[in-house]
Short mmCIF file of C-alpha atoms in Angstrom, two decimals:
data_model
loop_
_atom_site.label_atom_id
_atom_site.label_comp_id
_atom_site.label_asym_id
_atom_site.label_seq_id
_atom_site.Cartn_x
_atom_site.Cartn_y
_atom_site.Cartn_z
CA MET S 169 38.66 -37.17 2.36
CA LYS S 170 36.62 -34.16 3.35
CA LYS S 171 32.87 -34.31 3.14
CA ILE S 172 30.31 -31.59 2.48
CA ILE S 173 27.70 -30.70 5.07
CA SER S 174 24.86 -28.99 3.31
CA VAL S 175 22.60 -25.90 3.31
CA PHE S 176 20.00 -26.07 0.54
CA ALA S 177 18.57 -22.77 -0.36
CA ILE S 178 19.66 -24.98 1.54
CA LEU S 179 23.09 -25.80 3.12
CA PHE S 180 25.09 -29.06 2.58
CA SER S 181 28.44 -29.88 4.31
CA PHE S 182 32.07 -31.41 4.42
CA ALA S 183 34.42 -31.92 7.55
CA PHE S 184 36.84 -29.25 8.76
CA THR S 185 40.22 -28.96 10.46
CA SER S 186 41.61 -26.65 13.11
CA ASN S 187 44.72 -25.85 15.12
CA SER S 188 45.25 -24.49 18.61
CA TYR S 189 46.67 -21.15 17.44
CA SER S 190 43.85 -19.74 15.34
CA LYS S 191 40.15 -19.87 14.72
CA THR S 192 38.76 -22.86 12.87
CA GLU S 193 37.94 -21.67 9.37
CA ILE S 194 34.61 -22.76 7.91
CA HIS S 195 34.18 -22.04 4.22
CA TRP S 196 30.63 -21.34 3.07
CA TRP S 197 29.90 -21.05 -0.64
CA TYR S 198 26.66 -19.47 -1.76
CA GLY S 199 24.76 -18.54 -4.91
CA ASN S 200 23.23 -15.16 -4.09
CA SER S 201 24.23 -11.68 -5.21
CA GLY S 202 23.01 -8.17 -4.51
CA PHE S 203 20.97 -7.65 -1.35
CA LEU S 204 20.73 -11.36 -0.48
CA GLY S 205 24.46 -11.76 -0.89
CA ASP S 206 25.01 -8.81 1.44
CA VAL S 207 22.72 -10.41 4.03
CA ILE S 208 24.72 -13.65 3.92
CA ILE S 209 27.93 -11.72 4.54
CA GLU S 210 26.24 -9.91 7.44
CA ILE S 211 25.10 -13.24 8.95
CA ALA S 212 28.65 -14.58 8.75
CA ASN S 213 30.13 -11.40 10.25
CA ARG S 214 27.67 -11.41 13.14
CA PHE S 215 28.52 -15.04 13.90
CA ASN S 216 32.25 -14.37 13.70
CA ASP S 217 31.94 -11.41 16.07
CA SER S 218 29.92 -13.46 18.57
CA GLN S 219 32.71 -15.89 19.50
CA ASP S 220 36.45 -16.55 19.19
CA GLU S 221 36.59 -20.20 18.16
CA TYR S 222 35.30 -20.26 14.57
CA MET S 223 35.61 -18.05 11.50
CA VAL S 224 33.00 -18.44 8.77
CA ILE S 225 34.34 -17.33 5.39
CA PRO S 226 31.46 -16.72 2.94
CA THR S 227 32.30 -16.84 -0.76
CA GLY S 228 29.83 -15.91 -3.49
CA LYS S 229 30.00 -18.11 -6.58
CA GLY S 230 27.50 -16.27 -8.77
CA SER S 231 24.14 -17.93 -9.37
CA TYR S 232 22.72 -21.08 -7.76
CA GLU S 233 23.73 -23.02 -10.87
CA ASP S 234 27.24 -21.57 -10.82
CA ASN S 235 27.69 -22.46 -7.16
CA MET S 236 26.43 -26.01 -7.72
CA ALA S 237 28.88 -26.51 -10.59
CA ALA S 238 31.73 -24.97 -8.59
CA THR S 239 30.99 -27.19 -5.59
CA ILE S 240 30.99 -30.35 -7.71
CA ALA S 241 34.23 -29.34 -9.44
CA ALA S 242 35.87 -28.48 -6.11
CA PHE S 243 34.92 -31.84 -4.62
CA ARG S 244 36.44 -33.67 -7.57
CA ALA S 245 39.62 -31.65 -7.02
CA GLY S 246 39.60 -32.40 -3.28
CA ASP S 247 39.20 -28.74 -2.36
CA GLN S 248 35.49 -28.42 -1.60
CA PRO S 249 33.95 -25.97 0.91
CA HIS S 250 32.59 -27.11 4.25
CA TYR S 251 29.11 -25.78 3.45
CA SER S 252 27.47 -25.13 0.12
CA GLN S 253 24.14 -23.50 -0.55
CA VAL S 254 22.21 -25.55 -3.10
CA TYR S 255 18.96 -24.51 -4.76
CA ASP S 256 15.83 -26.65 -4.94
CA ALA S 257 16.56 -28.26 -8.30
CA GLY S 258 19.91 -29.50 -7.01
CA ALA S 259 18.53 -30.90 -3.77
CA ALA S 260 17.90 -34.38 -5.18
CA ILE S 261 21.53 -34.60 -6.30
CA MET S 262 22.81 -33.66 -2.86
CA VAL S 263 20.43 -36.00 -1.03
CA ALA S 264 21.66 -38.85 -3.23
CA GLN S 265 25.27 -38.03 -2.36
CA VAL S 266 24.69 -38.89 1.31
CA LYS S 267 24.70 -42.59 0.37
CA ASN S 268 27.90 -42.03 -1.61
CA GLY S 269 29.64 -40.49 1.38
CA VAL S 270 30.03 -37.10 -0.27
CA VAL S 271 27.53 -35.18 1.84
CA ILE S 272 26.96 -35.29 5.60
CA GLY S 273 23.27 -34.95 6.37
CA PHE S 274 22.18 -32.24 8.80
CA GLU S 275 20.43 -34.56 11.25
CA GLU S 276 23.27 -37.07 11.01
CA MET S 277 25.78 -34.37 11.86
CA ALA S 278 23.63 -33.07 14.74
CA GLU S 279 23.37 -36.56 16.23
CA LYS S 280 27.11 -37.13 15.87
CA TYR S 281 27.99 -33.96 17.79
CA GLY S 282 25.17 -34.11 20.31
CA ILE S 283 23.26 -31.12 18.96
CA GLU S 284 19.55 -31.23 19.77
CA VAL S 285 17.39 -30.59 16.71
CA ASP S 286 13.61 -30.25 16.77
CA ALA S 287 12.56 -30.97 13.19
CA ASP S 288 9.03 -29.85 14.07
CA ASN S 289 10.30 -26.27 14.17
CA TYR S 290 10.35 -26.34 10.37
CA ILE S 291 7.35 -26.08 8.05
CA PRO S 292 6.69 -29.73 7.01
CA GLY S 293 6.63 -29.07 3.26
CA ILE S 294 9.96 -27.24 3.33
CA LYS S 295 11.57 -29.69 5.75
CA ASN S 296 10.55 -32.72 3.69
CA PHE S 297 11.74 -31.16 0.45
CA TYR S 298 15.29 -31.39 1.77
CA ALA S 299 14.90 -34.74 3.55
CA ASP S 300 15.67 -38.28 2.47
CA SER S 301 13.07 -41.01 1.92
CA ASP S 302 13.09 -41.77 5.65
CA GLY S 303 12.19 -38.18 6.48
CA LYS S 304 15.60 -37.28 7.94
CA MET S 305 16.75 -33.76 7.13
CA VAL S 306 19.78 -33.83 4.87
CA GLY S 307 20.03 -30.09 4.32
CA VAL S 308 19.08 -27.08 6.43
CA PRO S 309 16.28 -24.99 4.91
CA PHE S 310 17.76 -21.55 4.26
CA ASN S 311 16.38 -18.70 2.18
CA SER S 312 13.60 -20.95 0.89
CA SER S 313 11.36 -19.05 -1.52
CA THR S 314 7.65 -18.53 -1.09
CA CYS S 315 5.07 -17.04 -3.42
CA LEU S 316 2.97 -13.99 -2.57
CA MET S 317 -0.48 -12.92 -3.70
CA TYR S 318 -1.29 -9.24 -4.14
CA ALA S 319 -4.92 -8.13 -4.21
CA ASN S 320 -6.43 -4.92 -5.59
CA MET S 321 -8.74 -4.02 -2.74
CA ASP S 322 -10.37 -1.22 -4.74
CA ILE S 323 -11.55 -3.68 -7.38
CA LEU S 324 -12.70 -6.17 -4.76
CA ALA S 325 -14.67 -3.41 -3.03
CA GLU S 326 -16.22 -2.42 -6.35
CA VAL S 327 -17.70 -5.91 -6.80
CA GLY S 328 -18.79 -6.12 -3.18
CA ILE S 329 -15.95 -8.23 -1.76
CA GLU S 330 -14.57 -7.10 1.60
CA GLU S 331 -11.90 -9.71 2.25
CA VAL S 332 -9.12 -11.30 0.20
CA PRO S 333 -9.95 -14.93 -0.69
CA ARG S 334 -7.95 -17.37 1.42
CA THR S 335 -8.62 -20.63 -0.46
CA TYR S 336 -8.91 -21.76 -4.07
CA GLU S 337 -12.62 -22.30 -3.48
CA ASP S 338 -13.03 -18.75 -2.17
CA PHE S 339 -11.26 -17.34 -5.21
CA GLU S 340 -13.31 -19.44 -7.61
CA ALA S 341 -16.48 -18.10 -6.00
CA ILE S 342 -15.61 -14.46 -6.73
CA ALA S 343 -13.60 -14.79 -9.96
CA GLN S 344 -16.68 -14.55 -12.18
CA GLN S 345 -17.84 -11.41 -10.35
CA ILE S 346 -14.49 -9.78 -11.05
CA ALA S 347 -14.60 -10.84 -14.71
CA ASP S 348 -18.18 -9.56 -15.12
CA ALA S 349 -17.01 -6.16 -13.86
CA GLY S 350 -14.53 -6.01 -16.74
CA TYR S 351 -11.37 -7.02 -14.91
CA ILE S 352 -8.99 -9.95 -15.28
CA PRO S 353 -9.47 -12.05 -12.12
CA LEU S 354 -5.92 -13.41 -11.93
CA LEU S 355 -2.46 -12.64 -13.28
CA GLN S 356 0.23 -15.15 -12.39
CA SER S 357 3.69 -16.38 -13.16
CA HIS S 358 3.76 -19.81 -14.76
CA SER S 359 6.94 -20.83 -12.97
CA PRO S 360 6.27 -24.49 -12.01
CA TRP S 361 7.49 -24.10 -8.44
CA ILE S 362 4.81 -21.50 -7.66
CA TRP S 363 1.59 -23.21 -8.73
CA THR S 364 2.58 -26.87 -8.73
CA GLU S 365 5.40 -27.64 -6.29
CA ASN S 366 4.09 -25.22 -3.67
CA PHE S 367 0.58 -26.64 -3.92
CA PHE S 368 1.75 -30.23 -3.48
CA SER S 369 4.23 -29.29 -0.76
CA ARG S 370 1.70 -27.22 1.20
CA HIS S 371 -0.71 -30.13 1.26
CA ASN S 372 2.03 -32.72 1.87
CA LEU S 373 1.23 -34.56 -1.38
CA LEU S 374 3.56 -36.62 -3.56
CA MET S 375 4.23 -35.22 -7.04
CA THR S 376 5.29 -38.54 -8.59
CA ASP S 377 5.18 -42.24 -7.93
CA GLY S 378 8.25 -44.04 -6.62
CA ASN S 379 7.93 -42.04 -3.38
CA ASN S 380 8.65 -38.81 -5.25
CA GLY S 381 11.54 -40.54 -7.00
CA TYR S 382 13.36 -41.54 -3.81
CA ASP S 383 12.67 -45.26 -4.18
CA ALA S 384 12.46 -45.63 -7.96
CA VAL S 385 12.65 -43.64 -11.17
CA PRO S 386 9.27 -41.83 -11.47
CA THR S 387 6.90 -43.07 -14.15
CA LYS S 388 3.76 -41.10 -13.25
CA LEU S 389 3.22 -37.41 -12.54
CA PHE S 390 0.33 -37.11 -10.11
CA LEU S 391 -0.46 -33.58 -11.31
CA LEU S 392 -1.66 -35.00 -14.63
CA ILE S 393 -3.80 -37.56 -12.81
CA LEU S 394 -5.25 -34.78 -10.65
CA LEU S 395 -6.07 -32.61 -13.67
CA SER S 396 -7.67 -35.50 -15.55
CA SER S 397 -9.97 -36.22 -12.62
#
């Protein structure tokens, strides 16, 4: 039975075959379209042009959700890709499948084939998001999202602020000045991953008990405890 190796938005993976007369084909399914989809195709083409042993075949499956569903269906049919890009919400499912023998973890695969991997090259919060409860990377961080803050420097200058605040405490200190000048201090998206997951990840904090759900079904959300305190 083939297994998946994985790239989580991230990549996860299965085993491949080859023959002596042609390049080894490696099928990579992904869930990006538009510009990002074009970049993935470019990455594959550049790799293919760089050597004569392997041929990466990228296949877009629509959205992240569509690709996840297609990967699961393909595995059940015994025709899964070697690599599948899985978004953050699907990471827990893929990590769990390592124990079931469905997915080959990234570090496990690297050790098996003698590939040296320095996990410290990755930002801890991102690396750990796609790791198992022992901290071993199951997926390879790829195209991981980050949030950006835009500042209106004209308004900041108007209230006497010369630099963009770099911490929550810095922002809190000037927010009232901005409001008193007749402006709204902050406009933000309420997407949970931006202001909750990123905060906990950046500070290497657990979001739930049960070791973030790795060891047991979560019963407490630490965000609520933090807010209540």
